[in-house]
Tab-separated table of C-alpha atoms and ligand atoms in Angstrom:
chain	number	residue	atom	x	y	z
A	948	MET	CA	0.000	0.000	0.000
A	949	ASN	CA	1.355	3.390	-1.042
A	950	SER	CA	0.795	6.609	0.900
A	951	SER	CA	1.387	10.041	-0.606
A	952	GLN	CA	2.608	12.318	2.149
A	953	VAL	CA	3.624	15.938	2.423
A	954	GLN	CA	7.137	16.535	3.752
A	955	VAL	CA	9.024	19.704	4.602
A	956	LYS	CA	11.678	20.395	1.947
A	957	VAL	CA	13.096	23.531	3.531
A	958	LEU	CA	12.107	25.561	6.600
A	959	PRO	CA	10.323	28.779	5.575
A	960	PRO	CA	12.517	31.814	6.324
A	961	ALA	CA	9.459	34.097	6.530
A	962	GLU	CA	5.993	33.594	4.971
A	963	VAL	CA	5.281	29.927	4.369
A	964	ARG	CA	5.005	29.056	0.677
A	965	PRO	CA	4.059	25.879	-1.249
A	966	GLU	CA	7.623	25.452	-2.521
A	967	HIS	CA	8.790	24.803	1.045
A	968	PHE	CA	7.166	21.346	0.808
A	969	GLU	CA	7.223	18.282	-1.422
A	970	VAL	CA	4.922	15.290	-1.808
A	971	VAL	CA	6.612	11.901	-1.472
A	972	ASP	CA	5.198	8.395	-2.040
A	973	VAL	CA	6.100	5.886	0.660
A	974	GLU	CA	5.313	2.176	0.971
A	975	LEU	CA	3.285	1.276	4.075
A	976	PRO	CA	3.554	-2.127	5.814
A	977	GLU	CA	0.474	-4.200	6.679
A	978	PRO	CA	-1.041	-3.168	10.033
A	979	GLY	CA	0.416	-5.213	12.909
A	980	PRO	CA	-1.378	-6.380	16.065
A	981	GLY	CA	-3.225	-3.437	17.686
A	982	GLU	CA	-2.897	-1.331	14.520
A	983	VAL	CA	-5.225	-0.159	11.766
A	984	LEU	CA	-4.745	1.099	8.216
A	985	VAL	CA	-6.697	4.323	7.669
A	986	ARG	CA	-7.548	5.940	4.339
A	987	ASN	CA	-7.590	9.613	5.234
A	988	THR	CA	-10.510	11.600	3.817
A	989	TRP	CA	-10.007	15.093	5.311
A	990	THR	CA	-7.022	16.698	6.971
A	991	SER	CA	-6.655	19.852	8.991
A	992	VAL	CA	-4.749	23.054	8.234
A	993	ASP	CA	-3.854	24.963	11.401
A	994	PRO	CA	-1.784	28.038	12.301
A	995	GLY	CA	-0.008	25.856	14.866
A	996	LEU	CA	1.681	24.001	11.994
A	997	ARG	CA	3.563	27.190	11.171
A	998	LEU	CA	4.984	27.246	14.717
A	999	ARG	CA	6.473	23.819	14.019
A	1000	LEU	CA	8.148	24.808	10.737
A	1001	ARG	CA	11.220	25.954	12.638
A	1002	ALA	CA	14.386	24.320	13.886
A	1003	ASP	CA	12.783	24.315	17.362
A	1004	ALA	CA	9.104	24.708	18.207
A	1005	PRO	CA	8.212	26.942	21.182
A	1006	GLU	CA	8.960	25.235	24.501
A	1007	GLY	CA	6.041	23.116	25.693
A	1008	TYR	CA	4.411	23.051	22.252
A	1009	PHE	CA	4.091	20.157	19.778
A	1010	ALA	CA	7.465	19.120	18.293
A	1011	ALA	CA	9.025	20.818	15.253
A	1012	PHE	CA	8.625	18.992	11.924
A	1013	PRO	CA	11.861	17.344	10.777
A	1014	VAL	CA	12.928	18.193	7.222
A	1015	GLY	CA	12.536	15.342	4.729
A	1016	GLN	CA	10.290	13.161	6.896
A	1017	ALA	CA	6.566	12.690	7.416
A	1018	MET	CA	4.841	15.481	9.359
A	1019	ASP	CA	3.411	13.678	12.390
A	1020	GLY	CA	0.897	15.192	14.769
A	1021	ILE	CA	-1.731	16.776	12.491
A	1022	PHE	CA	-5.475	16.303	12.987
A	1023	THR	CA	-7.145	14.171	10.355
A	1024	VAL	CA	-10.202	11.974	9.791
A	1025	GLY	CA	-10.576	8.889	7.644
A	1026	VAL	CA	-12.009	5.411	7.217
A	1027	VAL	CA	-10.472	2.198	8.566
A	1028	GLU	CA	-9.508	-0.036	5.619
A	1029	ALA	CA	-7.765	-2.891	7.461
A	1030	SER	CA	-7.793	-3.599	11.175
A	1031	GLN	CA	-5.982	-5.627	13.769
A	1032	ALA	CA	-7.639	-3.737	16.650
A	1033	ASP	CA	-11.088	-4.954	17.733
A	1034	ALA	CA	-12.461	-1.551	18.774
A	1035	PHE	CA	-11.772	-0.112	15.292
A	1036	PRO	CA	-13.528	-2.298	12.713
A	1037	VAL	CA	-13.096	-1.931	8.968
A	1038	GLY	CA	-15.401	0.806	7.673
A	1039	SER	CA	-15.460	2.881	10.861
A	1040	THR	CA	-14.868	6.621	10.630
A	1041	VAL	CA	-12.034	7.710	12.918
A	1042	TRP	CA	-9.872	10.677	13.803
A	1043	HIS	CA	-6.150	10.408	14.487
A	1044	SER	CA	-2.929	12.390	14.260
A	1045	TYR	CA	-1.326	11.241	10.982
A	1046	GLY	CA	-2.621	13.913	8.636
A	1047	TRP	CA	-1.133	15.522	5.528
A	1048	ARG	CA	-0.944	12.074	3.864
A	1049	THR	CA	-3.379	9.821	2.041
A	1050	HIS	CA	-3.031	6.660	4.174
A	1051	ALA	CA	-1.599	5.901	7.607
A	1052	ILE	CA	-0.910	3.004	9.917
A	1053	VAL	CA	-2.157	3.999	13.383
A	1054	ALA	CA	-1.647	2.199	16.704
A	1055	ALA	CA	-4.882	2.021	18.683
A	1056	ASP	CA	-3.203	2.684	22.027
A	1057	GLU	CA	-0.912	5.571	21.002
A	1058	VAL	CA	-1.276	8.829	22.967
A	1059	ALA	CA	-1.291	11.514	20.259
A	1060	MET	CA	-1.103	15.300	20.588
A	1061	ASN	CA	-1.586	15.342	24.369
A	1062	GLY	CA	-4.437	12.840	23.968
A	1063	ILE	CA	-6.709	15.014	21.815
A	1064	ALA	CA	-5.862	13.021	18.646
A	1065	ASN	CA	-5.797	9.448	19.975
A	1066	LEU	CA	-7.404	7.053	17.499
A	1067	ARG	CA	-11.140	7.466	18.121
A	1068	VAL	CA	-14.291	6.205	16.397
A	1069	LEU	CA	-16.563	9.087	15.347
A	1070	ASP	CA	-20.336	9.198	15.140
A	1071	ALA	CA	-20.646	9.781	11.398
A	1072	GLU	CA	-24.461	9.904	11.708
A	1073	ARG	CA	-24.270	12.975	13.912
A	1074	ALA	CA	-22.322	15.174	11.517
A	1075	PRO	CA	-20.134	14.941	8.409
A	1076	ALA	CA	-16.726	13.496	9.239
A	1077	GLN	CA	-14.904	16.789	8.658
A	1078	ALA	CA	-17.006	18.491	11.356
A	1079	TYR	CA	-14.787	16.561	13.766
A	1080	LEU	CA	-11.898	18.701	12.531
A	1081	GLY	CA	-14.006	21.795	13.204
A	1082	PRO	CA	-16.853	22.441	15.651
A	1083	LEU	CA	-17.030	18.901	17.081
A	1084	GLY	CA	-13.269	18.446	17.403
A	1085	ALA	CA	-10.194	20.339	18.498
A	1086	MET	CA	-11.501	23.689	17.170
A	1087	GLY	CA	-14.719	23.374	19.159
A	1088	LEU	CA	-12.780	22.290	22.217
A	1089	THR	CA	-10.347	25.196	21.904
A	1090	ALA	CA	-13.181	27.693	21.548
A	1091	TYR	CA	-15.199	26.229	24.424
A	1092	ALA	CA	-12.219	25.785	26.748
A	1093	GLY	CA	-11.063	29.354	26.098
A	1094	LEU	CA	-14.343	30.761	27.334
A	1095	HIS	CA	-14.354	28.246	30.192
A	1096	VAL	CA	-10.908	29.172	31.541
A	1097	ILE	CA	-11.853	32.850	31.862
A	1098	ASP	CA	-15.289	32.068	33.337
A	1099	ALA	CA	-17.002	33.646	30.367
A	1100	LEU	CA	-19.480	30.826	29.702
A	1101	ASP	CA	-22.912	31.911	30.855
A	1102	ALA	CA	-21.474	35.269	31.988
A	1103	ARG	CA	-22.685	38.785	31.163
A	1104	GLY	CA	-20.741	41.661	29.627
A	1105	THR	CA	-18.899	42.393	26.388
A	1106	ILE	CA	-16.270	40.206	24.711
A	1107	TRP	CA	-14.001	41.065	21.790
A	1108	VAL	CA	-13.076	38.078	19.638
A	1109	SER	CA	-10.110	38.564	17.284
A	1110	ALA	CA	-9.435	36.404	14.189
A	1111	ALA	CA	-13.194	36.033	14.523
A	1112	ALA	CA	-13.950	34.712	11.034
A	1113	GLY	CA	-11.540	31.806	11.472
A	1114	ALA	CA	-12.022	28.226	12.633
A	1115	VAL	CA	-11.785	28.891	16.366
A	1116	GLY	CA	-12.905	32.531	16.426
A	1117	SER	CA	-16.195	31.976	14.604
A	1118	LEU	CA	-17.110	29.303	17.160
A	1119	VAL	CA	-16.073	31.500	20.087
A	1120	CYS	CA	-18.345	34.270	18.789
A	1121	GLN	CA	-21.331	31.960	18.660
A	1122	ILE	CA	-20.736	30.144	21.956
A	1123	ALA	CA	-20.288	33.511	23.685
A	1124	ARG	CA	-23.452	34.923	22.126
A	1125	LEU	CA	-25.521	31.791	22.854
A	1126	THR	CA	-24.428	31.768	26.486
A	1127	GLY	CA	-25.140	35.423	27.164
A	1128	LEU	CA	-22.322	37.805	26.168
A	1129	ARG	CA	-22.407	40.829	23.891
A	1130	VAL	CA	-19.954	39.942	21.116
A	1131	VAL	CA	-17.795	42.303	19.095
A	1132	ALA	CA	-15.626	40.693	16.447
A	1133	SER	CA	-12.763	41.611	14.137
A	1134	ALA	CA	-11.522	40.142	10.868
A	1135	GLY	CA	-9.302	41.206	8.003
A	1136	THR	CA	-11.682	41.656	5.044
A	1137	ASP	CA	-15.046	43.346	4.528
A	1138	GLU	CA	-16.493	40.069	3.258
A	1139	LYS	CA	-15.540	38.332	6.528
A	1140	VAL	CA	-16.956	41.237	8.546
A	1141	ALA	CA	-20.260	40.974	6.648
A	1142	TRP	CA	-20.371	37.201	7.284
A	1143	LEU	CA	-19.784	37.767	11.000
A	1144	ARG	CA	-22.568	40.347	11.185
A	1145	ASP	CA	-25.130	38.726	8.882
A	1146	VAL	CA	-24.635	34.988	9.378
A	1147	VAL	CA	-22.623	34.345	12.536
A	1148	GLY	CA	-24.765	36.969	14.235
A	1149	VAL	CA	-22.313	39.030	16.314
A	1150	ASP	CA	-23.469	42.313	17.809
A	1151	ALA	CA	-20.822	44.371	15.997
A	1152	ALA	CA	-17.861	43.653	13.740
A	1153	PHE	CA	-15.009	45.607	12.167
A	1154	ASN	CA	-12.144	45.181	9.711
A	1155	TRP	CA	-8.878	45.370	11.685
A	1156	ARG	CA	-6.955	46.494	8.606
A	1157	GLU	CA	-9.026	49.650	8.117
A	1158	ARG	CA	-8.393	51.857	11.144
A	1159	PRO	CA	-6.362	51.899	14.352
A	1160	LEU	CA	-7.729	49.132	16.588
A	1161	GLY	CA	-8.345	51.488	19.533
A	1162	GLU	CA	-10.623	53.676	17.395
A	1163	SER	CA	-12.659	50.713	16.168
A	1164	LEU	CA	-12.980	49.276	19.667
A	1165	GLY	CA	-14.098	52.650	21.044
A	1166	GLU	CA	-16.860	52.684	18.447
A	1167	VAL	CA	-18.137	49.081	18.755
A	1168	ALA	CA	-17.670	48.784	22.522
A	1169	PRO	CA	-17.946	52.254	24.124
A	1170	GLU	CA	-18.798	50.476	27.399
A	1171	GLY	CA	-15.331	48.824	27.414
A	1172	LEU	CA	-14.415	45.128	27.293
A	1173	ASP	CA	-15.062	42.641	30.071
A	1174	PHE	CA	-13.501	39.748	28.146
A	1175	TYR	CA	-11.063	39.339	25.251
A	1176	PHE	CA	-10.444	36.189	23.225
A	1177	ASP	CA	-6.998	36.496	21.628
A	1178	GLY	CA	-6.085	34.586	18.492
A	1179	VAL	CA	-3.694	37.254	17.218
A	1180	GLY	CA	-1.373	38.613	19.946
A	1181	GLY	CA	0.854	41.649	19.282
A	1182	ASP	CA	-1.046	44.799	18.322
A	1183	HIS	CA	-4.427	43.160	19.001
A	1184	LEU	CA	-3.500	42.149	22.549
A	1185	GLU	CA	-2.116	45.646	23.126
A	1186	ALA	CA	-5.385	47.202	21.950
A	1187	ALA	CA	-7.394	44.830	24.145
A	1188	LEU	CA	-5.374	45.768	27.232
A	1189	GLY	CA	-6.174	49.396	26.459
A	1190	ALA	CA	-9.914	48.746	26.158
A	1191	MET	CA	-10.415	46.338	29.084
A	1192	ASN	CA	-12.584	47.266	32.036
A	1193	ASN	CA	-11.312	46.832	35.583
A	1194	GLY	CA	-11.189	43.121	36.517
A	1195	GLY	CA	-11.444	41.988	32.887
A	1196	ARG	CA	-10.324	38.523	31.792
A	1197	LEU	CA	-8.382	37.596	28.649
A	1198	ALA	CA	-8.042	34.137	27.078
A	1199	LEU	CA	-4.687	33.888	25.276
A	1200	CYS	CA	-5.377	31.273	22.635
A	1201	GLY	CA	-2.782	32.147	20.011
A	1202	SER	CA	-0.554	34.880	18.594
A	1203	ILE	CA	-0.740	34.336	14.840
A	1204	SER	CA	0.599	37.836	14.113
A	1205	GLU	CA	3.943	36.641	15.522
A	1206	TYR	CA	4.243	33.216	13.880
A	1207	GLU	CA	5.997	34.426	10.736
A	1208	GLY	CA	7.773	37.518	11.982
A	1209	GLU	CA	9.246	39.310	14.944
A	1210	PRO	CA	7.060	39.528	18.085
A	1211	VAL	CA	5.761	43.077	18.590
A	1212	GLY	CA	4.603	43.636	22.115
A	1213	PRO	CA	2.225	44.331	23.808
A	1214	ARG	CA	3.996	47.434	25.126
A	1215	ASN	CA	1.333	48.287	27.730
A	1216	LEU	CA	1.401	45.232	29.979
A	1217	PHE	CA	1.306	47.402	33.104
A	1218	LEU	CA	-2.400	47.909	32.361
A	1219	ALA	CA	-2.868	44.299	33.489
A	1220	THR	CA	-1.736	45.453	36.916
A	1221	SER	CA	-3.469	48.802	37.045
A	1222	LYS	CA	-6.798	47.320	35.898
A	1223	ASN	CA	-6.610	44.063	37.901
A	1224	LEU	CA	-6.782	41.948	34.736
A	1225	THR	CA	-6.424	38.182	34.397
A	1226	LEU	CA	-4.464	36.952	31.360
A	1227	ARG	CA	-4.931	33.227	30.906
A	1228	GLY	CA	-2.925	31.251	28.343
A	1229	TYR	CA	-4.208	27.775	27.601
A	1230	ARG	CA	-4.184	24.860	25.153
A	1231	GLY	CA	-7.386	23.190	23.989
A	1232	SER	CA	-5.690	19.818	24.418
A	1233	ALA	CA	-5.242	20.507	28.150
A	1234	HIS	CA	-9.030	20.420	28.563
A	1235	LEU	CA	-9.946	16.971	27.274
A	1236	ASP	CA	-12.297	16.703	30.243
A	1237	LEU	CA	-14.533	19.241	28.452
A	1238	LEU	CA	-14.667	17.359	25.123
A	1239	GLU	CA	-17.914	15.499	25.769
A	1240	GLU	CA	-19.654	18.524	27.303
A	1241	MET	CA	-18.538	20.637	24.339
A	1242	GLN	CA	-19.724	18.056	21.789
A	1243	ASP	CA	-23.100	17.797	23.520
A	1244	ARG	CA	-23.652	21.557	23.643
A	1245	LEU	CA	-22.281	22.420	20.204
A	1246	GLY	CA	-23.803	19.274	18.676
A	1247	GLY	CA	-27.194	20.338	20.024
A	1248	TRP	CA	-26.850	23.850	18.610
A	1249	LEU	CA	-25.748	22.429	15.245
A	1250	ALA	CA	-28.746	20.103	15.181
A	1251	ASP	CA	-31.270	22.841	15.942
A	1252	GLY	CA	-29.618	25.327	13.581
A	1253	ARG	CA	-28.390	27.831	16.169
A	1254	LEU	CA	-24.702	27.162	15.394
A	1255	THR	CA	-23.272	27.689	11.942
A	1256	TYR	CA	-19.815	27.004	10.564
A	1257	ARG	CA	-17.994	27.575	7.342
A	1258	GLU	CA	-15.232	25.642	5.595
A	1259	SER	CA	-12.540	26.673	3.114
A	1260	VAL	CA	-11.887	23.433	1.256
A	1261	TYR	CA	-8.820	22.546	-0.854
A	1262	ASP	CA	-8.835	19.400	-2.955
A	1263	GLY	CA	-6.108	16.766	-2.977
A	1264	ILE	CA	-3.154	16.151	-0.681
A	1265	ARG	CA	-0.907	18.256	-2.942
A	1266	SER	CA	-2.975	21.325	-2.086
A	1267	ALA	CA	-2.197	21.191	1.669
A	1268	PRO	CA	0.803	23.588	1.450
A	1269	VAL	CA	-1.239	26.091	-0.619
A	1270	ALA	CA	-4.015	25.871	1.943
A	1271	LEU	CA	-1.579	26.606	4.780
A	1272	ALA	CA	-0.092	29.610	2.964
A	1273	ASP	CA	-3.580	30.944	2.175
A	1274	MET	CA	-4.789	30.502	5.748
A	1275	MET	CA	-1.777	32.280	7.252
A	1276	ALA	CA	-2.325	35.179	4.832
A	1277	GLY	CA	-6.008	35.503	5.751
A	1278	ARG	CA	-7.337	34.208	2.423
A	1279	THR	CA	-9.562	31.542	4.034
A	1280	THR	CA	-12.729	31.797	6.130
A	1281	GLY	CA	-13.904	29.368	8.800
A	1282	LYS	CA	-12.107	26.048	9.082
A	1283	THR	CA	-9.406	25.434	6.483
A	1284	LEU	CA	-9.498	21.826	5.292
A	1285	VAL	CA	-7.984	19.547	2.683
A	1286	ARG	CA	-10.302	16.955	1.151
A	1287	ILE	CA	-8.222	13.938	0.154
B	2732	NAP	N1	-4.464	27.273	22.259
B	2732	NAP	C1	-4.839	26.298	21.441
B	2732	NAP	O1	-4.985	25.135	21.826
B	2732	NAP	C2	-5.134	26.627	20.007
B	2732	NAP	C3	-5.768	25.704	19.172
B	2732	NAP	C4	-6.100	26.075	17.866
B	2732	NAP	C5	-5.765	27.355	17.415
B	2732	NAP	N2	-5.105	28.199	18.249
B	2732	NAP	C6	-4.748	29.563	17.820
B	2732	NAP	O2	-5.953	30.274	17.544
B	2732	NAP	C7	-5.724	31.212	16.499
B	2732	NAP	C8	-6.717	30.948	15.375
B	2732	NAP	O3	-6.521	29.644	14.857
B	2732	NAP	P1	-7.517	29.048	13.767
B	2732	NAP	O4	-7.170	27.623	13.569
B	2732	NAP	O5	-8.905	29.394	14.124
B	2732	NAP	O6	-7.080	29.831	12.458
B	2732	NAP	P2	-7.975	30.791	11.541
B	2732	NAP	O7	-8.481	31.896	12.402
B	2732	NAP	O8	-8.962	29.969	10.802
B	2732	NAP	O9	-6.922	31.351	10.484
B	2732	NAP	C9	-5.991	32.283	10.860
B	2732	NAP	C10	-6.525	33.732	10.669
B	2732	NAP	O10	-5.719	34.619	11.414
B	2732	NAP	C11	-5.844	35.910	10.866
B	2732	NAP	N3	-4.545	36.578	10.854
B	2732	NAP	C12	-3.400	36.171	10.262
B	2732	NAP	N4	-2.412	37.071	10.479
B	2732	NAP	C13	-2.959	38.073	11.205
B	2732	NAP	C14	-2.465	39.305	11.741
B	2732	NAP	N5	-1.183	39.682	11.563
B	2732	NAP	N6	-3.308	40.083	12.447
B	2732	NAP	C15	-4.606	39.714	12.620
B	2732	NAP	N7	-5.134	38.572	12.141
B	2732	NAP	C16	-4.312	37.765	11.455
B	2732	NAP	C17	-6.405	35.760	9.452
B	2732	NAP	O11	-7.742	36.212	9.438
B	2732	NAP	P3	-8.144	37.747	9.063
B	2732	NAP	O12	-8.305	37.781	7.579
B	2732	NAP	O13	-9.421	37.930	9.777
B	2732	NAP	O14	-7.054	38.635	9.553
B	2732	NAP	C18	-6.407	34.243	9.255
B	2732	NAP	O15	-7.501	33.818	8.478
B	2732	NAP	C19	-4.261	31.040	16.094
B	2732	NAP	O16	-3.480	31.965	16.807
B	2732	NAP	C20	-3.948	29.627	16.552
B	2732	NAP	O17	-2.574	29.403	16.772
B	2732	NAP	C21	-4.787	27.860	19.519
């Protein structure tokens, strides 16, 4: 059995580009005892991959990708084609961590990506398989856990969600709105802003590229911010610190503005002290205990139509590097996926 897999050819010096990768065919063995062969059907494209396209990934994070080898530790879903593990029969839909390739041999008992990507059978009746790479999977968990760690679920007040038209941000906006917050959202194109306002249903939205962030925030949230969900870092985190109310709480989910360039602040961190703020960094994968609760709540909202999600789909394993470059540059909306 052959598997076509994406490998890193050279580490990107700045913006990631398709020519930094190559697709290589490798021969897979038969699955051994306790293993399955999976034909991957969808694979995930995440900003976190860019953090691993370096000689060393940030301390504590998933490992850097070695040049010229398979890229292990990427969310994916697929169908079991051969099995030597009783709990994973042929034909079952599963998620696992060997994405960015067409086929993979997966050990049933392997702990993958802090446990969030262990081989798991999915309920394909509940939602399309790729939803488990979006709202019903790690993206949903990251969104839900972020609001949980700052006690924003079922709270009252105003939250700003940055990178709001993306995979995680668009879910955060909706969970926050459905559980009681006033939601203001930012994204990088007018089309995304219109989608946030008209379809996602936020209370106000603005294009972060158009005006200084402080001006936009003053307009959409004159009452100040009680919560901030940060997917961007840098200038966005700085602007949030400026707009927070006393005692406000910030979920530090990611800093995408820094992944391909020099970190730029925030320069006003003393405001965390003067305003009694709580800044809480977290990983979705550290909150596996919330997975079932999240799937029940978000699954319910999906079923009754209160939760929406969008996908930017690229076709074929060869398109994965293009998809990553497009997502980093803001050319995708919702969850970025490769259909294999
Ligand atoms: N803590 C965790 O466990 C965890 C898990 C998953 C993701 N994350 C983090 O959450 C954030 C969002 O991830 P995602 O998967 O949902 O990706 P995403 O939002 O679907 O895609 C990334 C988006 O970031 C925006 N962006 C890129 N550069 C920017 C800049 N300089 N300033 C402002 N916005 C910029 C772009 O949207 P615009 O066009 O709107 O600018 C782009 O579409 C990332 O920081 C990611 O690392 C953390």
